[in-house]
Coordinates of C-alpha atoms and ligand atoms in Angstrom, one line a residue:
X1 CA -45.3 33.6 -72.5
X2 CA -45.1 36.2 -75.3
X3 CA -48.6 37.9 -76.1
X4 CA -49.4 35.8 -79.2
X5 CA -50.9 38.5 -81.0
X6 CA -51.2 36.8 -84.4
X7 CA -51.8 33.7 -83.5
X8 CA -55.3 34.9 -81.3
X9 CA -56.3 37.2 -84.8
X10 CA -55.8 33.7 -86.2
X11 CA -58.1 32.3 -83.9
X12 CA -60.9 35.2 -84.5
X13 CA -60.5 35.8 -87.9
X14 CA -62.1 31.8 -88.0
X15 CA -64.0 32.1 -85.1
X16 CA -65.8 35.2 -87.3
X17 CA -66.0 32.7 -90.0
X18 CA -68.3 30.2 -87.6
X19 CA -65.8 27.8 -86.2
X20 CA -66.6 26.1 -83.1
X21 CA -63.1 25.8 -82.0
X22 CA -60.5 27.4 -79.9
X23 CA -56.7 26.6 -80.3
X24 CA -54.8 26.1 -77.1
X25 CA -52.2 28.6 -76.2
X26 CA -50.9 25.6 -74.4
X27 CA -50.7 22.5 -76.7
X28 CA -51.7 19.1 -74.5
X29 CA -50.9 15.5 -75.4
X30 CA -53.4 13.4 -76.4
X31 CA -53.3 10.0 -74.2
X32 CA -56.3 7.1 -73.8
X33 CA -58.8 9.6 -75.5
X34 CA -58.0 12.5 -73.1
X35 CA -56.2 15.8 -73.9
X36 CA -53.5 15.6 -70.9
X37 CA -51.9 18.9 -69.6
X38 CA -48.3 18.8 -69.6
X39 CA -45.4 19.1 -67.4
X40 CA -42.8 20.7 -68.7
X41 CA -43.5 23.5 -71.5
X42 CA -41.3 24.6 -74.5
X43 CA -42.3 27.6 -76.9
X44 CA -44.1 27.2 -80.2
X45 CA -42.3 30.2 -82.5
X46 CA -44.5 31.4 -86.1
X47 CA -41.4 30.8 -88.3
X48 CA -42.7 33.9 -90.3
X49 CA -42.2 36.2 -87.2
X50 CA -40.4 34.9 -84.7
X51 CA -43.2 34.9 -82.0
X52 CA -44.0 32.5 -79.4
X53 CA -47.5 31.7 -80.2
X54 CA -48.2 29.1 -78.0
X55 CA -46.6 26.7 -75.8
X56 CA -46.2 22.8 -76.1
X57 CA -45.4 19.9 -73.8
X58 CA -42.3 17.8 -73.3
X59 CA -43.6 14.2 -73.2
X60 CA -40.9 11.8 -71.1
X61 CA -41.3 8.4 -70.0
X62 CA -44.5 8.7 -67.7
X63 CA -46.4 10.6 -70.5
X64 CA -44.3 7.8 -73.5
X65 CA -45.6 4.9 -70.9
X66 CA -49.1 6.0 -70.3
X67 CA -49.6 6.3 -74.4
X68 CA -47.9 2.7 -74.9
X69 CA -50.0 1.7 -72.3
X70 CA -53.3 2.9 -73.8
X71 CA -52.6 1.8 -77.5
X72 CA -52.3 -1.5 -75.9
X73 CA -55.4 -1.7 -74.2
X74 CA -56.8 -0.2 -77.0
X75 CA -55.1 -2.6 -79.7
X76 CA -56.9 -5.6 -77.7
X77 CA -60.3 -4.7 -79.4
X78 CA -59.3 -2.7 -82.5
X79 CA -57.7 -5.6 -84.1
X80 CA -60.7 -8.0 -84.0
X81 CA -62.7 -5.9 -85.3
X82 CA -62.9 -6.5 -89.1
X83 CA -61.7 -3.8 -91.5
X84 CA -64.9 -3.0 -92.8
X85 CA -66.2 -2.0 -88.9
X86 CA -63.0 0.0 -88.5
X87 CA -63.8 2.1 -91.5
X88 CA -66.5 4.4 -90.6
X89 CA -64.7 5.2 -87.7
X90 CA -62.1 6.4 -90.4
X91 CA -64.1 8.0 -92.8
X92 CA -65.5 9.9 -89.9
X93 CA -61.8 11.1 -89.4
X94 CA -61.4 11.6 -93.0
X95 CA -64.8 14.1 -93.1
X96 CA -63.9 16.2 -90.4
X97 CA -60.1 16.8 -91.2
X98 CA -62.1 17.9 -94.5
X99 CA -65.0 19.7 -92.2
X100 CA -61.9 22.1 -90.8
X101 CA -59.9 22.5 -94.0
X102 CA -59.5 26.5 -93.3
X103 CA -58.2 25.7 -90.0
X104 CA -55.9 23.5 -90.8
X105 CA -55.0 25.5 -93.4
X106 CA -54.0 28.5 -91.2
X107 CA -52.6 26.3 -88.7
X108 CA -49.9 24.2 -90.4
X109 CA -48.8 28.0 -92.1
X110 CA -48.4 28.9 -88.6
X111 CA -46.9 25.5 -87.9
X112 CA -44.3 25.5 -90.5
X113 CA -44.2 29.0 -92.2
X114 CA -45.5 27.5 -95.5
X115 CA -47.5 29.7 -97.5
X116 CA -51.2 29.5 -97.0
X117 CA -51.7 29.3 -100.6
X118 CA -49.4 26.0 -100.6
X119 CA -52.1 24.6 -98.4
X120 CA -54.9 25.7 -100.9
X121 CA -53.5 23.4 -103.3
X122 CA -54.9 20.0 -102.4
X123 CA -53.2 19.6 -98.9
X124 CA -56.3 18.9 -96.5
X125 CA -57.7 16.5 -99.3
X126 CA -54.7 14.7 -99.4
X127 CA -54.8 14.1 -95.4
X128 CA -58.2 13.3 -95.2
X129 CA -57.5 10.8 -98.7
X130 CA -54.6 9.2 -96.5
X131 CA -56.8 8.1 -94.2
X132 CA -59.9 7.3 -96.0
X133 CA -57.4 5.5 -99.0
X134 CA -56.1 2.4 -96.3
X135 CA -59.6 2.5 -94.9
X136 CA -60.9 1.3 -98.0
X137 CA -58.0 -0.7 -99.1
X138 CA -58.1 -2.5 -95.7
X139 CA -61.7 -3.6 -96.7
X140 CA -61.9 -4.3 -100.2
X141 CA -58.3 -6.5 -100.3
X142 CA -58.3 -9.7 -99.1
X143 CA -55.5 -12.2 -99.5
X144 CA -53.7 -14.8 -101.2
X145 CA -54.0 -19.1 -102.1
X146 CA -51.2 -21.1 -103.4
X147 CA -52.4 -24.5 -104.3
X148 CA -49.7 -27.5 -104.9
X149 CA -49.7 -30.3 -107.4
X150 CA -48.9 -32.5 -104.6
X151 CA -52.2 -32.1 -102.9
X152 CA -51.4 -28.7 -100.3
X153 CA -52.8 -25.4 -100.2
X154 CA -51.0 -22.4 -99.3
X155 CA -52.9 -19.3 -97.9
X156 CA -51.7 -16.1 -96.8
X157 CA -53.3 -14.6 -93.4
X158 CA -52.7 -10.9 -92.6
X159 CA -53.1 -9.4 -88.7
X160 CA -52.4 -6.5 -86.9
X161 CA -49.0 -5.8 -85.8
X162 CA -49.5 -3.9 -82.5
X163 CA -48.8 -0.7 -81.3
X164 CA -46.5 1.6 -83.7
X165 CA -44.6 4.8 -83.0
X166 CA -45.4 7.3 -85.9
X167 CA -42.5 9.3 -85.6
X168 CA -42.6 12.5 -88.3
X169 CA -40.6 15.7 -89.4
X170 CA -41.6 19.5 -89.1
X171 CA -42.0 19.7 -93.2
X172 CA -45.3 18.3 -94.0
X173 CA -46.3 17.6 -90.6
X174 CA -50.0 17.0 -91.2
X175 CA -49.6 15.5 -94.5
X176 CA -47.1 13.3 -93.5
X177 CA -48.6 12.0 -89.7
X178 CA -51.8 10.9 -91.9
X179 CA -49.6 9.3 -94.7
X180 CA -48.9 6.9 -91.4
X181 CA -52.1 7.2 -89.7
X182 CA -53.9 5.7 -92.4
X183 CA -52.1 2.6 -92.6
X184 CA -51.4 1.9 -89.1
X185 CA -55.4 2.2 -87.9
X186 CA -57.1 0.8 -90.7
X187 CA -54.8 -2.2 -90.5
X188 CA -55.8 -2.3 -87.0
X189 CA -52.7 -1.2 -85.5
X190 CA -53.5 1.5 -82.2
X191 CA -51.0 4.4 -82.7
X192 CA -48.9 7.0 -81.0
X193 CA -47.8 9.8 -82.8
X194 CA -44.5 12.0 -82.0
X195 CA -44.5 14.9 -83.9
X196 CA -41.9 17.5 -84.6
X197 CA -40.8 19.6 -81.9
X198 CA -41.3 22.7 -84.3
X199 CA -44.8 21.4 -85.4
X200 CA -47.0 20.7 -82.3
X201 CA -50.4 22.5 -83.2
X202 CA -51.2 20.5 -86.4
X203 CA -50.9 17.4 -84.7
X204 CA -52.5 18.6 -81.8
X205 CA -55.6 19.5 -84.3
X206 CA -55.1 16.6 -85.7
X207 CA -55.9 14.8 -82.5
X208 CA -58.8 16.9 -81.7
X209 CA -60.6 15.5 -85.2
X210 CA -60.2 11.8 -84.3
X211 CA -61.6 13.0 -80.8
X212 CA -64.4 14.5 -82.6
X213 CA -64.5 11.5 -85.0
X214 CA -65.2 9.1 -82.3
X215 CA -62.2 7.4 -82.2
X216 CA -61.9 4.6 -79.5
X217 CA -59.8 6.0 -76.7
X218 CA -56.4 4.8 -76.8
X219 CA -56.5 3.8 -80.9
X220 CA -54.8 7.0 -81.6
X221 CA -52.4 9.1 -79.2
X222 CA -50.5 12.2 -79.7
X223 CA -47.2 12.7 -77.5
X224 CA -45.5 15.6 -78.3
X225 CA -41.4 16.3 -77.0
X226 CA -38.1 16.0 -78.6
X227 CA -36.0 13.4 -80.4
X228 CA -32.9 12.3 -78.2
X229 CA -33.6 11.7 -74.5
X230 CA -36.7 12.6 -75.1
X231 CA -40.2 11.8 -76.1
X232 CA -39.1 10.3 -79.4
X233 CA -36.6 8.0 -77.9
X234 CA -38.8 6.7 -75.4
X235 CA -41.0 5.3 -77.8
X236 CA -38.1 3.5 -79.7
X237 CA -36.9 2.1 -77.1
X238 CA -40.2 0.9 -75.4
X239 CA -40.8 -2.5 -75.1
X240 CA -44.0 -2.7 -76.2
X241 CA -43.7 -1.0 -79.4
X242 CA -43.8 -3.4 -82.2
X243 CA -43.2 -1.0 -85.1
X244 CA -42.0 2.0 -86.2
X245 CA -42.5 4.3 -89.2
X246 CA -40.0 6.9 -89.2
X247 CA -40.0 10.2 -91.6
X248 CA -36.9 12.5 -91.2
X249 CA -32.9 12.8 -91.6
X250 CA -31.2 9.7 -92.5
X251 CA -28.6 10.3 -89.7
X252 CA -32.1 10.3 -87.1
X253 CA -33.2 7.0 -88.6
X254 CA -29.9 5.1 -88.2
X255 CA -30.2 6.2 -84.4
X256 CA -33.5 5.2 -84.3
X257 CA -32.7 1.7 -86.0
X258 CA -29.9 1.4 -83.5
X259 CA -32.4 1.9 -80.6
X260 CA -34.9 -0.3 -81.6
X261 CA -32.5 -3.3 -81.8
X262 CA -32.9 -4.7 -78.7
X263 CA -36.3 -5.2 -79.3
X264 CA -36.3 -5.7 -82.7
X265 CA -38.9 -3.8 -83.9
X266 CA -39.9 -3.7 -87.7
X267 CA -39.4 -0.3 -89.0
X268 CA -40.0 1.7 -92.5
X269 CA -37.8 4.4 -93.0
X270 CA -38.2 7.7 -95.1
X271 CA -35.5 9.9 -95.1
X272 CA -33.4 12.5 -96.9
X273 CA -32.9 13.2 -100.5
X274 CA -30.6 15.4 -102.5
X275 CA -32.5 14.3 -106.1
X276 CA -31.8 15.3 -109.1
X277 CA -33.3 17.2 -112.1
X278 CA -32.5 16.4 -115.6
X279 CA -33.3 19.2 -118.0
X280 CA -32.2 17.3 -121.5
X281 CA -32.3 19.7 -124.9
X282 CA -35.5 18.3 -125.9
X283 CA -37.5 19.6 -123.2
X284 CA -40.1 22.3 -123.4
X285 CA -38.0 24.8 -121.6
X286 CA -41.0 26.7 -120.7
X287 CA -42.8 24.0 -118.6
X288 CA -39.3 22.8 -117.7
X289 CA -38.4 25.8 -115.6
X290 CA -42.4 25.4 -114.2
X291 CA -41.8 22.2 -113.0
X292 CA -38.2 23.5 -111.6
X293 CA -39.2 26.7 -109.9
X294 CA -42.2 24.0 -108.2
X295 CA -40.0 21.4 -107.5
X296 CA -36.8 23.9 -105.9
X297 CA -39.0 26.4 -103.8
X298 CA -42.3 24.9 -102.9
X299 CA -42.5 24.7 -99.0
X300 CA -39.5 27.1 -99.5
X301 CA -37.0 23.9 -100.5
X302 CA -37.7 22.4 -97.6
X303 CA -39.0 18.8 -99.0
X304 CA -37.2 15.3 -99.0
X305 CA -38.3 15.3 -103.0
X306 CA -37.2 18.6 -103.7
X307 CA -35.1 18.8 -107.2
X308 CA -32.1 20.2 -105.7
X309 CA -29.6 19.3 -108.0
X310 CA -30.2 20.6 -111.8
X311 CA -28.5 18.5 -114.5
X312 CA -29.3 20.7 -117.4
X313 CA -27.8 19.9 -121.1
X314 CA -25.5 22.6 -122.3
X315 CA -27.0 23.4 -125.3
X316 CA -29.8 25.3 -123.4
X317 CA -28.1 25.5 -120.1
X318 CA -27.7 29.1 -121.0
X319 CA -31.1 29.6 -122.1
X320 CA -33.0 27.6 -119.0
X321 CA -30.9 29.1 -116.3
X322 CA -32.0 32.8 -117.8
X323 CA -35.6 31.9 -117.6
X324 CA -34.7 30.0 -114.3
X325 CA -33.2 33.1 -112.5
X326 CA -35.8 35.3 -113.8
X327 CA -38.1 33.3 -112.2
X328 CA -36.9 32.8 -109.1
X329 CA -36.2 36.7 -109.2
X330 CA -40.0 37.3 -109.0
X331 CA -41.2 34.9 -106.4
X332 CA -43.4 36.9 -104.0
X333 CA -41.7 36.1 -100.8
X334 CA -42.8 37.3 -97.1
X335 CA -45.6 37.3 -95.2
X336 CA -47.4 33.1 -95.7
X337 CA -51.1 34.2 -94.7
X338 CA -51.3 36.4 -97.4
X339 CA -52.4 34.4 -100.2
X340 CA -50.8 36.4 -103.3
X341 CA -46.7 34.9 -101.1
X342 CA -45.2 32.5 -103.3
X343 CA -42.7 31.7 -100.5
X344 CA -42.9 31.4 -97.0
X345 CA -40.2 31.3 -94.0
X346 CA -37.7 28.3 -92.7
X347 CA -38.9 26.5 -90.2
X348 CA -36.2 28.2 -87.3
X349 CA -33.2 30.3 -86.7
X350 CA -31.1 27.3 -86.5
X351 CA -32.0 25.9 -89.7
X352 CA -31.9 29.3 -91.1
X353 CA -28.2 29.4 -89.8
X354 CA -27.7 25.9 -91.3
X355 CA -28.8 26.6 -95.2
X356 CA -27.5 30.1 -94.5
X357 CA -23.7 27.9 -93.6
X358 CA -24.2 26.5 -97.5
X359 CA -24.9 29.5 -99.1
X360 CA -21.6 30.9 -97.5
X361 CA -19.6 27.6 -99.1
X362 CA -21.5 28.5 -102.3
X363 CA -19.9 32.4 -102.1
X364 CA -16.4 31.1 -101.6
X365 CA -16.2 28.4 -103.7
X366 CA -18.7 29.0 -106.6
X367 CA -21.4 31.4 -108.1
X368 CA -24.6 32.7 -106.9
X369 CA -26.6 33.8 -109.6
X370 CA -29.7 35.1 -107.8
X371 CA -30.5 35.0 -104.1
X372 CA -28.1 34.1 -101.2
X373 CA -29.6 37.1 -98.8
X374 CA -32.3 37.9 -96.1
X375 CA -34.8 39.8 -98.0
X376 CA -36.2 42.8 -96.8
X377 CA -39.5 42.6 -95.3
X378 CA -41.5 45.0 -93.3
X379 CA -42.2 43.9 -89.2
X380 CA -43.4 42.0 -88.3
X381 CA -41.6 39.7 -91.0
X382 CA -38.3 41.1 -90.8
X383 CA -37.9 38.8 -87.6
X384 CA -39.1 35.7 -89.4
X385 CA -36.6 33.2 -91.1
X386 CA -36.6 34.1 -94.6
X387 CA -34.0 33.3 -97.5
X388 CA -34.8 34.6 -100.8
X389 CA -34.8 31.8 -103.7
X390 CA -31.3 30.9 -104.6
X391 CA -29.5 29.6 -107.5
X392 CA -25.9 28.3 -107.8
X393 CA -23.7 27.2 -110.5
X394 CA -19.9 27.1 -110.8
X395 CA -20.0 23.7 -109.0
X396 CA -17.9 20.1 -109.0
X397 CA -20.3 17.0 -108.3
X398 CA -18.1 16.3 -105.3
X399 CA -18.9 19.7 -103.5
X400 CA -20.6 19.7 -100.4
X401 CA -23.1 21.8 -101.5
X402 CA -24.1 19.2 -104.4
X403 CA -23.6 16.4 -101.8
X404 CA -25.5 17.0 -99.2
X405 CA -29.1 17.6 -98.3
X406 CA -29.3 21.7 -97.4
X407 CA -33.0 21.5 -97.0
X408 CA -33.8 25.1 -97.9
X409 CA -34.2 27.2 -100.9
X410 CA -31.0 26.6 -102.9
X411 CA -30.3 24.7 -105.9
X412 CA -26.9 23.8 -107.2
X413 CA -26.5 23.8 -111.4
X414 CA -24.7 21.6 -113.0
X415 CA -24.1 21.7 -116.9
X416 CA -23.7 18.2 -118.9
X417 CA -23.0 17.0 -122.7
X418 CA -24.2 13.6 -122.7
X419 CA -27.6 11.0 -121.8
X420 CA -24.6 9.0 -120.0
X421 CA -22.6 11.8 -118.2
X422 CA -26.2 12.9 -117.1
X423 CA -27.0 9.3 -115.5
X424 CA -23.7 9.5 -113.8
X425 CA -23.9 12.4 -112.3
X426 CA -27.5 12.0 -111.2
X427 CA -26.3 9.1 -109.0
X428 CA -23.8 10.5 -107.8
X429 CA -24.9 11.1 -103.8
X430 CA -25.6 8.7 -101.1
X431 CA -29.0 9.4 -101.6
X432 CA -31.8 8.0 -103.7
X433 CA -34.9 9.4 -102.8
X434 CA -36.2 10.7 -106.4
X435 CA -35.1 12.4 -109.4
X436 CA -36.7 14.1 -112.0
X437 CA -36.5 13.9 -116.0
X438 CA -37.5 16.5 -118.5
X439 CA -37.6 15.5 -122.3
X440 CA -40.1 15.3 -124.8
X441 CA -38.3 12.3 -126.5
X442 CA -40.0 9.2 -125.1
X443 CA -37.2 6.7 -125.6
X444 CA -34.3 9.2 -123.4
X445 CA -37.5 9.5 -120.6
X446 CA -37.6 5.2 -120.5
X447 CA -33.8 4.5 -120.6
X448 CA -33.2 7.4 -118.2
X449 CA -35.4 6.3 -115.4
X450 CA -34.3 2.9 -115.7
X451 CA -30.7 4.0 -115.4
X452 CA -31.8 6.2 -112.2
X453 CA -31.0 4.8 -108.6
X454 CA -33.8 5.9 -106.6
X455 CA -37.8 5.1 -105.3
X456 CA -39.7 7.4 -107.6
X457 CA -39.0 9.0 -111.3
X458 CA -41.1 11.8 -112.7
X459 CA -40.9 12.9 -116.2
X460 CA -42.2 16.1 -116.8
X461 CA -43.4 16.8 -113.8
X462 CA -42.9 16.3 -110.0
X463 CA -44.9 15.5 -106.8
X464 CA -47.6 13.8 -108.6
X465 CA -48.5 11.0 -105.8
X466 CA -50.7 8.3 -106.9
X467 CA -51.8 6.6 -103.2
X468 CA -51.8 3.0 -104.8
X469 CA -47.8 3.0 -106.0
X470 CA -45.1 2.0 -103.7
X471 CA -43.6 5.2 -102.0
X472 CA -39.7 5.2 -100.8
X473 CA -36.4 5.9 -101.1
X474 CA -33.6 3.8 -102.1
X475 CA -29.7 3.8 -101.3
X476 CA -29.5 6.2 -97.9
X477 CA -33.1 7.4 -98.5
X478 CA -34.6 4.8 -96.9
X479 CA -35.8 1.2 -96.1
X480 CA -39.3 -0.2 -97.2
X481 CA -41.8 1.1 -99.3
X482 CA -45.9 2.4 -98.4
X483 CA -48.4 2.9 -100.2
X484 CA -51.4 0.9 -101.8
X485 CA -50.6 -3.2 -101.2
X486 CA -46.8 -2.3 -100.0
X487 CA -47.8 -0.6 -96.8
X488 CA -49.9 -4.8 -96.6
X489 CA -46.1 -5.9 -96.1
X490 CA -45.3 -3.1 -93.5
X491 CA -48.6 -2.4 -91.5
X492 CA -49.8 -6.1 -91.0
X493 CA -48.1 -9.4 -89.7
X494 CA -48.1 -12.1 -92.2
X495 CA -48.7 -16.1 -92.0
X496 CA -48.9 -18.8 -94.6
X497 CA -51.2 -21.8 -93.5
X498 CA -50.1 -25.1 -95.5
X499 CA -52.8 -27.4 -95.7
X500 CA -53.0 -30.9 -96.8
X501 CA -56.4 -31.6 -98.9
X502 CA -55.9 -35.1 -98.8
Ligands
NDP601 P1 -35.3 14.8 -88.0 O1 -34.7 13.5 -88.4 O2 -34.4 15.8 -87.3 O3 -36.6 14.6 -87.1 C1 -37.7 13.8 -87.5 C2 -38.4 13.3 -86.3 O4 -37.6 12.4 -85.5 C3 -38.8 14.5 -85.4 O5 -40.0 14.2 -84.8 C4 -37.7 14.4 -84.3 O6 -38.0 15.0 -83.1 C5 -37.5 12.9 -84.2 N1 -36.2 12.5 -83.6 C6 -35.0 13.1 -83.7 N2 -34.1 12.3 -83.0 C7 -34.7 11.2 -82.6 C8 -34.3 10.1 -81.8 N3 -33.1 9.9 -81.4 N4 -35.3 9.1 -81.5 C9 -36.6 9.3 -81.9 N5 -37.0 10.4 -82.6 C10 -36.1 11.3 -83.0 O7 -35.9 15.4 -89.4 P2 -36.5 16.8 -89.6 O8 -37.7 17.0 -88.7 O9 -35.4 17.8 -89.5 O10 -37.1 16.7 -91.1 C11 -36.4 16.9 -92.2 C12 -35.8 15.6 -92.8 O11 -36.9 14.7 -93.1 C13 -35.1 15.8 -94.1 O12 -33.9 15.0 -94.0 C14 -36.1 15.3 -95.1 O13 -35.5 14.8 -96.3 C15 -36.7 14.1 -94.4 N6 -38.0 13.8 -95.0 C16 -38.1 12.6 -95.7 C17 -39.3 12.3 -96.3 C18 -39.4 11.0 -97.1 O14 -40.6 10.7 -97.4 N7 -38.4 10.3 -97.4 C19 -40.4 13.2 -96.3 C20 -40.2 14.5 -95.6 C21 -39.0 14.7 -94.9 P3 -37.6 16.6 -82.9 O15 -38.3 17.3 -84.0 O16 -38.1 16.9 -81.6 O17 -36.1 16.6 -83.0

């Protein structure tokens, strides 16, 4: 294994700063309550630098088994016990994701190349709310009555589902594995988590808190490993996996939905997004390129929600995209664990490779305005995967690069004349994650996001996420929604009881 020299100052610069704990150099699983050595190893690479930093396990089907196996076991008490004897389990969870905030911090950077100062805004509170959020919710909502004329009652009875595969993407890894982990336990679901192959030492963490926590053994497991063939297939093909919440690629999900079958499992299904974002004449330009500049380069593009496509009206298309560009022109990107970086890396070469396979569509067949190159960074970061900010324009609605999800830092700018022509091209992709709508006249911001074909609008802003509204995508975004009461429909098993009062 490399020497994983910036991963262990990593690991002293918090140890100086009093942290009792030591990150493996070799990530385990995390099975029945017991941190279980792998067998066979791949490398972990710090996407800013191309190091191997640590090493993590392949799980296949004795390690996929064994997890199943324990989340069973497990389930057989978790889901008697009422929600409100599950939730200090959950809020002790909660606190110490919270107690090591700094640490994951540093790790998901090194996990995903993120800037460390993305991390600092809200991230750790938003895991720990996750969890603590359905932990509440579990206990303070109970369920429904329907009484009939005729002399019947109706109530509604909620249970456990059973063991769920929690199956996420390298983006938000943390974020996103509690976003499921929340649900899935304080339902009383026992849950096995797949991470990304790219992202293995936040989850590990992760599983280290609900060790620390006091989690029954067996309620929540970590196996890490690939998709296909792998890890991640195992579990969607196992048997005794009842459900499955999947975040990632819609081409992934349809696989996944295809492997399931046989066992008809339920599932939920996040997945990709290409949204659009609306800048009309009568926005504030000035917060409008804000919100842009946020909602094109945070987590360096790499986001489901990311506002990839601009729709911007013509009478200030000229005037936004000079603000835009100048922008984007003075983004601090390089090294992520310095906290003045504005952007961080891509999460790998091949991804690199694949946004870079866009930008060169973009150079033949329309204009980049800024970006489009490498930038030049000092070592260690000149090996990392890094893609200055880019911005495009010169484009057709039909062209790949405004059809399909890059994933990286690149928007694609599209000029309009009308509230109509706008709508149309918004929903114009097979996707329908989100879009995004900038005006300051009221009436244009409600008749647009009625018009829009997707899970979430925001006007004026973007990746505000309230935990009690329904989260999802619609068209190829998705199935389902989560969140507040709608992850009731998903996480638990539902009966009506009819009785007769007479
Ligand atoms: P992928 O679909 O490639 O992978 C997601 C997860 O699925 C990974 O853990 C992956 O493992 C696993 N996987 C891959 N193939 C299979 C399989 N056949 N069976 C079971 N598991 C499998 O997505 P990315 O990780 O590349 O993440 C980016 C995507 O996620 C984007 O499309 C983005 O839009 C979407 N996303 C959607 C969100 C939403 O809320 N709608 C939020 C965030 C991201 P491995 O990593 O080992 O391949």
């Amino acid at each position: 294994m490399v020497e994983p020299k910036l991963y262990k100052e990593t690991v002293d610069r918090l140890k100086a700063l009093g942290f009792p704990l030591e990150l493996p150099l070799e990530v385990t699983h995390y099975i029945g309550g017991e941190f279980v050595r792998g067998e066979n190893f791949f490398p972990v690479v710090y996407p800013a630098t191309g190091e191997v930093i640590a090493t993590a396990p392949e799980g296949r089907e004795k390690e996929v088994d064994l997890a199943v196996a324990a989340a069973k076991e497990a389930f057989a008490k978790w889901s008697k016990m009422p929600p409100s004897q599950r939730r200090p389990y959950l809020r002790r969870f909660a606190e110490k994701i919270r107690e090591w905030r700094p640490l994951f911090e540093v790790v998901e950077t090194l996990d995903v190349g993120r800037p460390i100062h993305e991390n600092r805004l809200g991230y750790v509170d938003r895991m720990a709310n996750n969890i603590e959020f359905f932990a509440d919710f579990a206990v303070t909502h109970g369920s429904e009555a329907y009484p009939m004329e005729n002399g019947y009652i109706n109530y509604v009875l909620r249970f456990p589902v059973g063991v769920a595969a929690l199956i996420t993407p390298w983006n938000m890894p943390t974020m996103l594995a509690t976003w499921k982990i929340g649900p899935t336990l304080a339902f009383g679901n026992t849950a096995i988590l797949k991470p990304a192959e790219f992202t293995p030492l936040g989850a590990w963490l992760l599983a280290k808190a609900a060790h620390e926590a006091g989690l029954p053994p067996g309620v929540f497991n970590v196996v890490h490993g690939f998709g296909p063939n792998s890890a991640g297939e195992f579990l969607t093909r196992h048997p005794d996996v009842r459900l499955i919440s999947f975040t990632g690629e819609t081409a992934t999900g349809k696989v996944i939905i295809k492997n399931g079958a046989d066992t008809l499992k339920r599932f939920s299904m996040e997945l990709g997004g290409k949204a659009p974002n609306l800048i009309f004449e009568s926005a504030d330009l000035d917060r409008a390129v804000e919100v842009t500049m946020r909602a094109s380069f945070f987590n360096q593009g790499e986001v489901c929600l990311a506002g990839s496509r601009l729709l911007v009206q013509r009478s200030v298309y000229r005037a936004f995209l000079d603000k835009l560009v100048a922008a984007a022109k003075a983004l601090k990107v390089g090294d992520p664990l310095d906290p003045e970086t504005r952007m961080g890396a891509l999460i790998a070469q091949e991804h690199l490779e694949k946004v870079m396979s866009y930008v060169e569509i973009a150079r033949k067949t329309a204009t980049i305005l800024t970006g489009g190159r490498r930038p030049e960074l000092p070592h260690p970061f000149d090996k990392g995967y890094f893609l200055e900010p880019t911005v495009v324009v010169d484009v057709k609605p039909s062209d790949k690069v405004c059809q399909e999800e890059i994933f990286g830092p690149m928007v694609v700018v599209m000029p309009f004349d009308t509230e109509e022509e706008a709508i149309e091209l918004a929903n114009n992709t097979p996707y329908g994650l989100n879009a995004i709508v900038q005006t300051r006249d009221v009436g244009q911001a409600v008749r647009v996001s009625e018009a829009l074909e997707v899970g979430t609008v925001w006007v004026n802003d973007w990746f505000v996420r309230d935990l009690r509204v329904p989260f999802g995508g619609a068209k190829q975004s998705g199935i389902g929604r989560e969140g507040g009461h709608y992850g009731y429909e998903f996480y638990y098993e539902i009966k009506n009881v009819c009785i007769a009062n007479k």
